[in-house]
Structures are given as C-alpha cells and as structure tokens.
mmCIF file of C-alpha atoms in Angstrom:
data_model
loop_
_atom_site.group_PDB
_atom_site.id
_atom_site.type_symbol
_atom_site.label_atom_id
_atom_site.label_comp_id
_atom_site.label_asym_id
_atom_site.label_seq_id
_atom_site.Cartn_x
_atom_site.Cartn_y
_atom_site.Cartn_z
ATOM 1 C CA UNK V 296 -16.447 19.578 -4.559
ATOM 2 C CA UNK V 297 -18.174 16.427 -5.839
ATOM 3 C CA UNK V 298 -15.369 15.550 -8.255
ATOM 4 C CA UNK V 299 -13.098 15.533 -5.382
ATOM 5 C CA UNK V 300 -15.414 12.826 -2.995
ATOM 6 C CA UNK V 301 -16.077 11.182 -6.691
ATOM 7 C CA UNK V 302 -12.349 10.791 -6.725
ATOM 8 C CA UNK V 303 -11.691 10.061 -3.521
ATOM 9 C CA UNK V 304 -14.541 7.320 -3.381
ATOM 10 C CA UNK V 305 -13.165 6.020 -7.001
ATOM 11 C CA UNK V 306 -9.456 5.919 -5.534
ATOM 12 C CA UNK V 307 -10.648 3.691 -2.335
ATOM 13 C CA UNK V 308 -12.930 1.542 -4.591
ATOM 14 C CA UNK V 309 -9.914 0.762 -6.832
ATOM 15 C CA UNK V 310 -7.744 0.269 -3.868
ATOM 16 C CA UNK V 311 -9.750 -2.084 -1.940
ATOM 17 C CA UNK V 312 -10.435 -4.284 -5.655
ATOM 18 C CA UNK V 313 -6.696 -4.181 -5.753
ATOM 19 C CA UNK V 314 -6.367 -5.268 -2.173
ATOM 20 C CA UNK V 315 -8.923 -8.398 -2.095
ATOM 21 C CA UNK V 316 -7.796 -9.627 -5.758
ATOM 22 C CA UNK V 317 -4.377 -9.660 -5.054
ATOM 23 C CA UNK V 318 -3.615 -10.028 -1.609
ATOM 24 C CA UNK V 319 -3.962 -13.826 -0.899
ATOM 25 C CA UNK V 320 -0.507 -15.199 -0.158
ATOM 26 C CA UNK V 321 0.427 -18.570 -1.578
ATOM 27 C CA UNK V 322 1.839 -20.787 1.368
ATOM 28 C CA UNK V 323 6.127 -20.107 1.514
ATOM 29 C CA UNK V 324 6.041 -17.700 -1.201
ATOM 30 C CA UNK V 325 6.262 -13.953 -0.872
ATOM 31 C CA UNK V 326 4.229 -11.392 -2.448
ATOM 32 C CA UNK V 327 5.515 -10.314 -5.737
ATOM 33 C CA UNK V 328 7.264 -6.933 -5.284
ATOM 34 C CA UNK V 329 4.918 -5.293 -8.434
ATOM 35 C CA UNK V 330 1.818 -6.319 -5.521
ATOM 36 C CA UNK V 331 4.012 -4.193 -2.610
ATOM 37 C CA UNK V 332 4.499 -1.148 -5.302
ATOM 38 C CA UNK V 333 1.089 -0.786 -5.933
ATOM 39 C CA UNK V 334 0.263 -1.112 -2.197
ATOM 40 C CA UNK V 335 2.710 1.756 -2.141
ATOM 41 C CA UNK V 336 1.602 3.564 -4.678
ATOM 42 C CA UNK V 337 -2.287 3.725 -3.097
ATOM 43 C CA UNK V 338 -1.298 4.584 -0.537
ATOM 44 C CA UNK V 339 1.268 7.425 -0.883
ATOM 45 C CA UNK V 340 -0.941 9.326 -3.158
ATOM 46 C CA UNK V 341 -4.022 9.194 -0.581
ATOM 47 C CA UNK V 342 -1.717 10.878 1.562
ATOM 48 C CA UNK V 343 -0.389 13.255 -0.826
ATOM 49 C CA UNK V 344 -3.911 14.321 -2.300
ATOM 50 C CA UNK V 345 -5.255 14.797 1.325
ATOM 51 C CA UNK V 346 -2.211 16.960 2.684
ATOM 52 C CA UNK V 347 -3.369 19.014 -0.878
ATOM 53 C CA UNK V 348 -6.893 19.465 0.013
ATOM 54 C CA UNK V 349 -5.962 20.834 3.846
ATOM 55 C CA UNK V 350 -3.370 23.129 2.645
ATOM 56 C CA UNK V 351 -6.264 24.431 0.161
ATOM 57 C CA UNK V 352 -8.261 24.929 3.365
ATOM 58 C CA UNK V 353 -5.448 26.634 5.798
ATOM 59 C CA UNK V 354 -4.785 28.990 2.574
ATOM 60 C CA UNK V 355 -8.392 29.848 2.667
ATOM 61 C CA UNK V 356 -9.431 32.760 4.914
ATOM 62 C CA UNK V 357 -13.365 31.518 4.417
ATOM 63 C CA UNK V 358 -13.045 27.947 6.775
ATOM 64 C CA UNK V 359 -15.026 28.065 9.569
ATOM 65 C CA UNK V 360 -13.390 25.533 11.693
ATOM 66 C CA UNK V 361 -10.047 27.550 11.859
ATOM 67 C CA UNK V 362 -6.928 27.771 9.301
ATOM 68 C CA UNK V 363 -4.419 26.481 12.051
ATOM 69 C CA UNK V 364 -6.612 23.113 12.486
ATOM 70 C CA UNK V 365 -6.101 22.451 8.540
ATOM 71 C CA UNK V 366 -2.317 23.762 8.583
ATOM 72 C CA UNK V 367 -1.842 20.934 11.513
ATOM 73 C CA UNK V 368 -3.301 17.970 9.722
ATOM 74 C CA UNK V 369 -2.424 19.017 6.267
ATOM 75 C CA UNK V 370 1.595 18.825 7.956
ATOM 76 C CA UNK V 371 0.297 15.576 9.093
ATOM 77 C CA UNK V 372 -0.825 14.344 6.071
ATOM 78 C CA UNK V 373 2.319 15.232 4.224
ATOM 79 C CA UNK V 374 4.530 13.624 6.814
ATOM 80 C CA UNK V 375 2.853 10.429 6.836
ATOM 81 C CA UNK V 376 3.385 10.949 2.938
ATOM 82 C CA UNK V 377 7.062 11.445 3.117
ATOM 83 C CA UNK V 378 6.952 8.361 5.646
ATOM 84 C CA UNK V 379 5.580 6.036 3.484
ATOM 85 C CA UNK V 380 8.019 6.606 0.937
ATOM 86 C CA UNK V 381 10.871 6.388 3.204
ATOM 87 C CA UNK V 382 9.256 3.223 4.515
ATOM 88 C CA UNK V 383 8.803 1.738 0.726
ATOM 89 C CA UNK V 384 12.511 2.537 0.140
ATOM 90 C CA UNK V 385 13.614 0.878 3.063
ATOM 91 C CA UNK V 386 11.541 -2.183 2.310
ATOM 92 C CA UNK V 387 11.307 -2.996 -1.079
ATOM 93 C CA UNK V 388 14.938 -0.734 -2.797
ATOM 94 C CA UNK V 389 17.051 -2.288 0.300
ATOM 95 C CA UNK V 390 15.082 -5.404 1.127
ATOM 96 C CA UNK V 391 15.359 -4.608 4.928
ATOM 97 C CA UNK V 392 12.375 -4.438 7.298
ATOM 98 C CA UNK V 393 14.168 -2.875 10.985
ATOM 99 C CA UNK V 394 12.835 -2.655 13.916
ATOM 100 C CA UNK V 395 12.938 1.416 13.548
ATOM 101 C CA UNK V 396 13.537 2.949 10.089
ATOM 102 C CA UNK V 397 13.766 6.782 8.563
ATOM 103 C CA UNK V 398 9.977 6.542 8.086
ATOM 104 C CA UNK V 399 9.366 6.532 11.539
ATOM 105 C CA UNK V 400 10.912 9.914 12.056
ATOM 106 C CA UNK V 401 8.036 11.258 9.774
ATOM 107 C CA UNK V 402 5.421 8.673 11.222
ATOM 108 C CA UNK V 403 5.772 10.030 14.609
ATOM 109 C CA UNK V 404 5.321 14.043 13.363
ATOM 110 C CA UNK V 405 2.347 12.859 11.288
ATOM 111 C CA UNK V 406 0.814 12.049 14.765
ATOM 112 C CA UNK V 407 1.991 15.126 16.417
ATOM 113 C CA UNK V 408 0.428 16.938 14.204
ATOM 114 C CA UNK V 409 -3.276 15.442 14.025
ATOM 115 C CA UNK V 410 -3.147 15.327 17.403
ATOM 116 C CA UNK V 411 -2.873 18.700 17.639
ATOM 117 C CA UNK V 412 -4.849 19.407 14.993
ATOM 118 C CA UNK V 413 -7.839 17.229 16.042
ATOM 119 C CA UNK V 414 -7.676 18.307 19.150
ATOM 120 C CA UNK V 415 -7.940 22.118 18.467
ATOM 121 C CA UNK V 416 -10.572 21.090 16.386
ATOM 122 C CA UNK V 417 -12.248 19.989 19.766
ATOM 123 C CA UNK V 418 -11.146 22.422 21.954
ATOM 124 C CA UNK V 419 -12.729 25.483 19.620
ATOM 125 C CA UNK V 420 -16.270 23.653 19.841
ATOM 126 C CA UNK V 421 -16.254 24.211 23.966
ATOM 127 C CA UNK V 422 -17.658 20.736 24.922
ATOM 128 C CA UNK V 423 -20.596 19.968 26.641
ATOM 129 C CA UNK V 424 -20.615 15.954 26.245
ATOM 130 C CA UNK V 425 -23.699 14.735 28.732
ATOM 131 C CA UNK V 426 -22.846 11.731 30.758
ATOM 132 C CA UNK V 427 -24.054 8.908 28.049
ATOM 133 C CA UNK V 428 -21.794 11.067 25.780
ATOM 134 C CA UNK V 429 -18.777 10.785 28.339
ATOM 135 C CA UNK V 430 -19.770 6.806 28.739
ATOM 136 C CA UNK V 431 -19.485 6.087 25.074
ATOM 137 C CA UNK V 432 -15.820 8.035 25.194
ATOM 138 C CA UNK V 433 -14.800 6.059 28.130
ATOM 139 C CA UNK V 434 -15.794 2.715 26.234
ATOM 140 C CA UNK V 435 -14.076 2.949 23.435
ATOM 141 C CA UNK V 436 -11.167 4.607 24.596
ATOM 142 C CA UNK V 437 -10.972 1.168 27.244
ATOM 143 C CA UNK V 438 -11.780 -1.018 24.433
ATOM 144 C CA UNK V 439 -8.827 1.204 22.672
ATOM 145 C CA UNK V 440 -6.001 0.624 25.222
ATOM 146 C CA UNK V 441 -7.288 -3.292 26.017
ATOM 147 C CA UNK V 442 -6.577 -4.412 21.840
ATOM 148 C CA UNK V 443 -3.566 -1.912 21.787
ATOM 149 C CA UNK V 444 -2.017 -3.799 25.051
ATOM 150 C CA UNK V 445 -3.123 -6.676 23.865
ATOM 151 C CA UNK V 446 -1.594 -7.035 20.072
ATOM 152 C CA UNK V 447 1.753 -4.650 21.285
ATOM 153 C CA UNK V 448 3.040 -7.349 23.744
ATOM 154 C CA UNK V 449 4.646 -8.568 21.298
ATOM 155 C CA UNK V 450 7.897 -9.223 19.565
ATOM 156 C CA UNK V 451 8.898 -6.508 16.918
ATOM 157 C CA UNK V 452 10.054 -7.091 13.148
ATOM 158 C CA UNK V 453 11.347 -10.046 11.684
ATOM 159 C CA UNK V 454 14.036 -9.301 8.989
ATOM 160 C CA UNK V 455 13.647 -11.071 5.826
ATOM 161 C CA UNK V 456 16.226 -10.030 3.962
ATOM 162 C CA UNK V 457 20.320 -11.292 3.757
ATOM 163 C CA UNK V 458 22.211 -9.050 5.297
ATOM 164 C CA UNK V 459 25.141 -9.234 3.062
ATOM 165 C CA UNK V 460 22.112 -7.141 0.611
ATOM 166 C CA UNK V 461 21.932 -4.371 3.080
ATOM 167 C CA UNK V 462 24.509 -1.487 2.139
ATOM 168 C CA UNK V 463 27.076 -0.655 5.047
ATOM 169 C CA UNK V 464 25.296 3.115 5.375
ATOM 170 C CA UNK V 465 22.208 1.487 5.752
ATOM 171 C CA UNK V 466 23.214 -1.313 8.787
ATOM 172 C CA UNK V 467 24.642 1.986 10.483
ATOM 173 C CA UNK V 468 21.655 4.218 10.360
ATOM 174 C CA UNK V 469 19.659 0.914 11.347
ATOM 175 C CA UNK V 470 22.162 0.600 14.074
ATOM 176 C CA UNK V 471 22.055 4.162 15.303
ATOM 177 C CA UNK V 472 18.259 4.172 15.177
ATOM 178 C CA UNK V 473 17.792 1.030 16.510
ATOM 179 C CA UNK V 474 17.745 1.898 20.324
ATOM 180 C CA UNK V 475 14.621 4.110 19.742
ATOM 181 C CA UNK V 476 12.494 1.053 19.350
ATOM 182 C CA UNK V 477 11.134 0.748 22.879
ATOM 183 C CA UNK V 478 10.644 5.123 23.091
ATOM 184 C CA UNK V 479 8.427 4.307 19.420
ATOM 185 C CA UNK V 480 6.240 1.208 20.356
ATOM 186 C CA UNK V 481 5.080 3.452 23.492
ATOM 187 C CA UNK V 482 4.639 6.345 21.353
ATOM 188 C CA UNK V 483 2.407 4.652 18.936
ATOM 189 C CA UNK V 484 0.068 2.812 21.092
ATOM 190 C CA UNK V 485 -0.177 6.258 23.101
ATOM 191 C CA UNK V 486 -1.096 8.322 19.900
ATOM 192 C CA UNK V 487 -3.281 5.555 18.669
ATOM 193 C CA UNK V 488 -5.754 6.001 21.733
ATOM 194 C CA UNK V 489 -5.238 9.503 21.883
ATOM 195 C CA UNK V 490 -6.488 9.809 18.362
ATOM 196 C CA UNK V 491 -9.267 7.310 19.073
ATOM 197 C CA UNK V 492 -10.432 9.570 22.167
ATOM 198 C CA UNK V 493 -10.190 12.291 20.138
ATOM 199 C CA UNK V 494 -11.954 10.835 17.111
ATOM 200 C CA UNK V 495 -15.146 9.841 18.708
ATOM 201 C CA UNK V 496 -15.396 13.510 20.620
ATOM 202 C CA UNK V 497 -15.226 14.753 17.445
ATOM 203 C CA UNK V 498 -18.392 12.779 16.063
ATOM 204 C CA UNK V 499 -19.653 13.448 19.456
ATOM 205 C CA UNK V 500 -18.992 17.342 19.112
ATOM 206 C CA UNK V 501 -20.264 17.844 15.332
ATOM 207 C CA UNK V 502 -22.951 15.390 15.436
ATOM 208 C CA UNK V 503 -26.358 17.509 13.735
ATOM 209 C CA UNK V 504 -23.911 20.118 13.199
ATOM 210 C CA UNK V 505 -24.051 22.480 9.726
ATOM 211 C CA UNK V 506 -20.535 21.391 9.316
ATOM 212 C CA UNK V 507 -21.047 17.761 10.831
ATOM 213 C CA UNK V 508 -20.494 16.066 7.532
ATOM 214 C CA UNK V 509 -16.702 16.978 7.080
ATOM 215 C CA UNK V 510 -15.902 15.943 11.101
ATOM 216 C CA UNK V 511 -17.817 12.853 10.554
ATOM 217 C CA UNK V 512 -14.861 11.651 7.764
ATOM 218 C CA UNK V 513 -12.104 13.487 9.859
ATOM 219 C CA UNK V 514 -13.434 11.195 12.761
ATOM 220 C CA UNK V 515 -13.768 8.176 10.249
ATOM 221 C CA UNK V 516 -9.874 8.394 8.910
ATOM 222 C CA UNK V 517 -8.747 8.684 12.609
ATOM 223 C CA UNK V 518 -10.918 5.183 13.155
ATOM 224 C CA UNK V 519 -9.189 3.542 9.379
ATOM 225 C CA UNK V 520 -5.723 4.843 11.220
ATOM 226 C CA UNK V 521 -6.371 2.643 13.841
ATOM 227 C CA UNK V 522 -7.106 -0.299 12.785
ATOM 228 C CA UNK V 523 -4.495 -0.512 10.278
ATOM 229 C CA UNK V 524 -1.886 0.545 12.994
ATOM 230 C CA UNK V 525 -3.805 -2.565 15.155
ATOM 231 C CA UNK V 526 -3.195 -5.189 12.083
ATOM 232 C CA UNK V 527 0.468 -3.438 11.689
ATOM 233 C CA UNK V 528 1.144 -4.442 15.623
ATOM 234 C CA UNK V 529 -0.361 -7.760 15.104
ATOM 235 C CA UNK V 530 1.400 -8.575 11.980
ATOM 236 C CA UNK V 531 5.150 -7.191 13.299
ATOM 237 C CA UNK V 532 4.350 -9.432 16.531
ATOM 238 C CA UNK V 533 4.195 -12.611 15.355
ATOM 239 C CA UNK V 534 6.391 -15.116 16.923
ATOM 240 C CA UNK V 535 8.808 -16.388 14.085
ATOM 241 C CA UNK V 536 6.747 -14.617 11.189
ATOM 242 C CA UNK V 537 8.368 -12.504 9.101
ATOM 243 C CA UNK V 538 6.478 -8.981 8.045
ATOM 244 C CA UNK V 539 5.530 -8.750 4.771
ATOM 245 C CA UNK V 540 3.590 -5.605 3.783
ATOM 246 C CA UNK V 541 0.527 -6.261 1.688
ATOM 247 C CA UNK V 542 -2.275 -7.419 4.093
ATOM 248 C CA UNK V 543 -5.626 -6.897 3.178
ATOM 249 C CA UNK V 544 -6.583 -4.872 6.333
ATOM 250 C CA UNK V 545 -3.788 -2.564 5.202
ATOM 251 C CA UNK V 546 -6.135 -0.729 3.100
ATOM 252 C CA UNK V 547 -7.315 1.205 6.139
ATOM 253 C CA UNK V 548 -4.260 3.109 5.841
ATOM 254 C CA UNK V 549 -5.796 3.882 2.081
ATOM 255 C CA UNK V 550 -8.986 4.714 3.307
ATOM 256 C CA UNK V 551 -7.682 6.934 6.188
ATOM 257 C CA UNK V 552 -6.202 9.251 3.494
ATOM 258 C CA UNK V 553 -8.981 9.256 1.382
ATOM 259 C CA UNK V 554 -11.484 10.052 4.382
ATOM 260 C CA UNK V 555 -8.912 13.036 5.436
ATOM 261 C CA UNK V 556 -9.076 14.383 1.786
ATOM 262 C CA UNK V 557 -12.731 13.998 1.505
ATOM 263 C CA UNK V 558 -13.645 15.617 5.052
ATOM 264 C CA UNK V 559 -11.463 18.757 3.743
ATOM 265 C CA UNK V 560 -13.189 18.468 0.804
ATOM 266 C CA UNK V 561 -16.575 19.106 1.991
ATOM 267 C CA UNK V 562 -15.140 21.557 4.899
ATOM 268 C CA UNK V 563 -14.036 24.101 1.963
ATOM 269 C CA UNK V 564 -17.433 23.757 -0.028
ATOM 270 C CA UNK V 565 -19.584 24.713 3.149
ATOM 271 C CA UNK V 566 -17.205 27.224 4.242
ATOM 272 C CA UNK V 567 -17.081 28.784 0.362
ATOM 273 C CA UNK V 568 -20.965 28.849 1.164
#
C-alpha cells in the first residue's frame, strides 16, 4: 500500500512542478501544444490509475465499505478517463474547442456514477449528523451554489481555431451535439453541489472512524473536482477570451485522481487487515 500513496503523492508533486514552471502565458501567445500534452498526459493517467485501484477493490470480497460503492466510482473514474482523451483529441488533433464535445458524453457518466457511488457510501453509514454537523453541510453547500451561479452566468467557449481546419465529420457531430449545451451547463453545476454535499457528509460520516482515512481523500478528490470544474466555468466564461487549457488551477483535476486512487488505496490495505 505505501508504494501506491508514494506514487500517487510523487505523481501530484511532479504534476503541480510541471504546472507552476510552465504554465505562465506570455501576453498574445498561446501555450505551446508539447505544455497541453503533458497537461493531458497528467491528467489521463491519474484517472486511469485510480479507476485501477477501485476495480482492485470491487474485485475484492474483503472491503468493508461495500464492492458496489468501488464498482460505481471505479466506472467513474474510467469515464472521466475516456473523457479526457476524447476532450484532448478534440482540442489539440482538431484544434476545435465547442461548446459540447464527445468528452462530455463520458464527463456526464463520470458524475453519475460518483454520485451514486458516494452517495451509497453515505447511505450504508445510517447518518446521525447533530445540528452543528447539519449547519456546516448547509454552509458549504450555499457557499457551493452562490460561486457555481456566480462563475456559470456566463458565456460558453470561445473557438480558437479556423474553421476551414475542422474536418466536415467533425462540424456535424459539433452541430448535432451542439443543442445539448444549455441541458450540460445545468447538469454540471447540479452535480458539482451534489458532490460537494455529498463530500463533506462523507468527512462528516467517517470522521474518527477505523476506516476514516480512505473517506477523508474520497471527500478531498470530490473538493479538487470542484474547484477545477469552478476555474473551468470561469475560464469558458470570459467575455471575448478564448479557452485555452493549461491553467494552473487545472491541476485540481490531477489531484482529484490522485486523491481517488490513494483513498482506494488505503480502503484495500485496512480491509486486507
């Protein structure tokens, strides 16, 4: 088990290194697309190692918190995998940055899923919360739904590439899933305080618990989630700025992985116990 936190704490390290050296934007240039890859590449393999480690759980019979939580967010893990290559190749291969892409498709499963999964996660721990408990949920899911409202008032991508780039199968899948846009923003903000509420019952719920440790990074990767969908709203919304991936507080989508893995991770080496 500790060569698995070692690697997951190594993997964030180099990410965030990579993320601070490299991310400062010269004035009217873009970021070079060897930068982007590498963003890519971080983050895509978080994903994938994490959606490893929770399979590895739902295949064990030994884990204490249930084999359908780990099945859930191990699907969610690999879909928001699968998304993030979908969304590379639609950004950097075709140079086009929609308002909805094939990613999305994925994006919104990976949500299903750790919604679900999270929330079974809850549900099988009976809750008790007392009323400070209940206060502190109500807090931050209103603090939640205030900065989501706030940043998601705004304007959606701004393409950056020449359309005469764009291959003709492309403009028509952008086309057909174009009108999806409005269903998707909703979705997102929805999920995003959903899995906010969710997150902090969960450190609520396992807090002094035997297996608290593993729920504490479950609950910290559903926090990273957030706040890199928050910069992703704020960056897609503004006025006459063009989207460029690559921002520094897009390593939260890094460290969400890695905090997924590492929480499954420590959930199989107390269970094994």
């Amino acid at each position: 088990m500790q060569y698995l936190v070692l690697m997951g704490i190594c993997w964030a390290v180099l990410a965030l290194l990579f993320f601070l050296l490299f991310s400062v934007q010269v004035p009217g240039q873009s970021r070079p697309e060897w930068y982007i890859n590498m963003t890519t590449v971080f983050e895509v393999v978080a994903f994938f190692w994490a959606a490893i480690l929770c399979f590895r759980n739902w295949r064990s019979p030994q884990i204490v918190s249930g084999r359908s939580v780990w099945l859930l967010i191990g699907l969610g893990m690999l879909s928001y995998f699968i998304g993030g290559v979908f969304f590379s190749y639609w950004e950097t291969v075709l140079g086009i940055e929609p308002d909805v892409s094939p990613g999305d498709i994925f994006y919104v499963l990976t949500y299903v899923f750790l919604i679900l999964g999270m929330g079974l996660a809850v549900s099988s721990r009976r809750l008790n919360l007392e009323v400070w408990q209940w206060g502190v949920v109500s807090v931050i899911a209103a603090l939640g739904i205030l900065i989501a409202w706030r940043i998601s008032a705004g304007a959606g991508y701004v393409t950056s590439a020449e359309a005469a780039t764009v291959p003709e199968w492309a403009k028509s899948l952008e086309a057909t899933l174009a009108p999806l846009k409005s269903f998707l923003d909703w979705f997102y903000v929805v999920s995003d305080i959903l899995l906010l509420i969710i997150a902090t019952m969960l450190l609520l719920a396992f807090w002094g618990g035997r297996f608290s440790q593993s729920w504490r990074m479950i609950a910290a990767a559903a926090f990273c989630l957030y706040i890199a969908d928050i910069w992703f709203k704020y960056a897609t919304s503004r006025p006459g700025t063009p989207y460029e991936s690559g921002g520094v507080l897009e390593v939260f989508w890094i460290f969400s992985g890695i905090l997924f893995g590492i929480g499954a991770a420590l959930e199989y080496d107390l269970s094994s116990r």
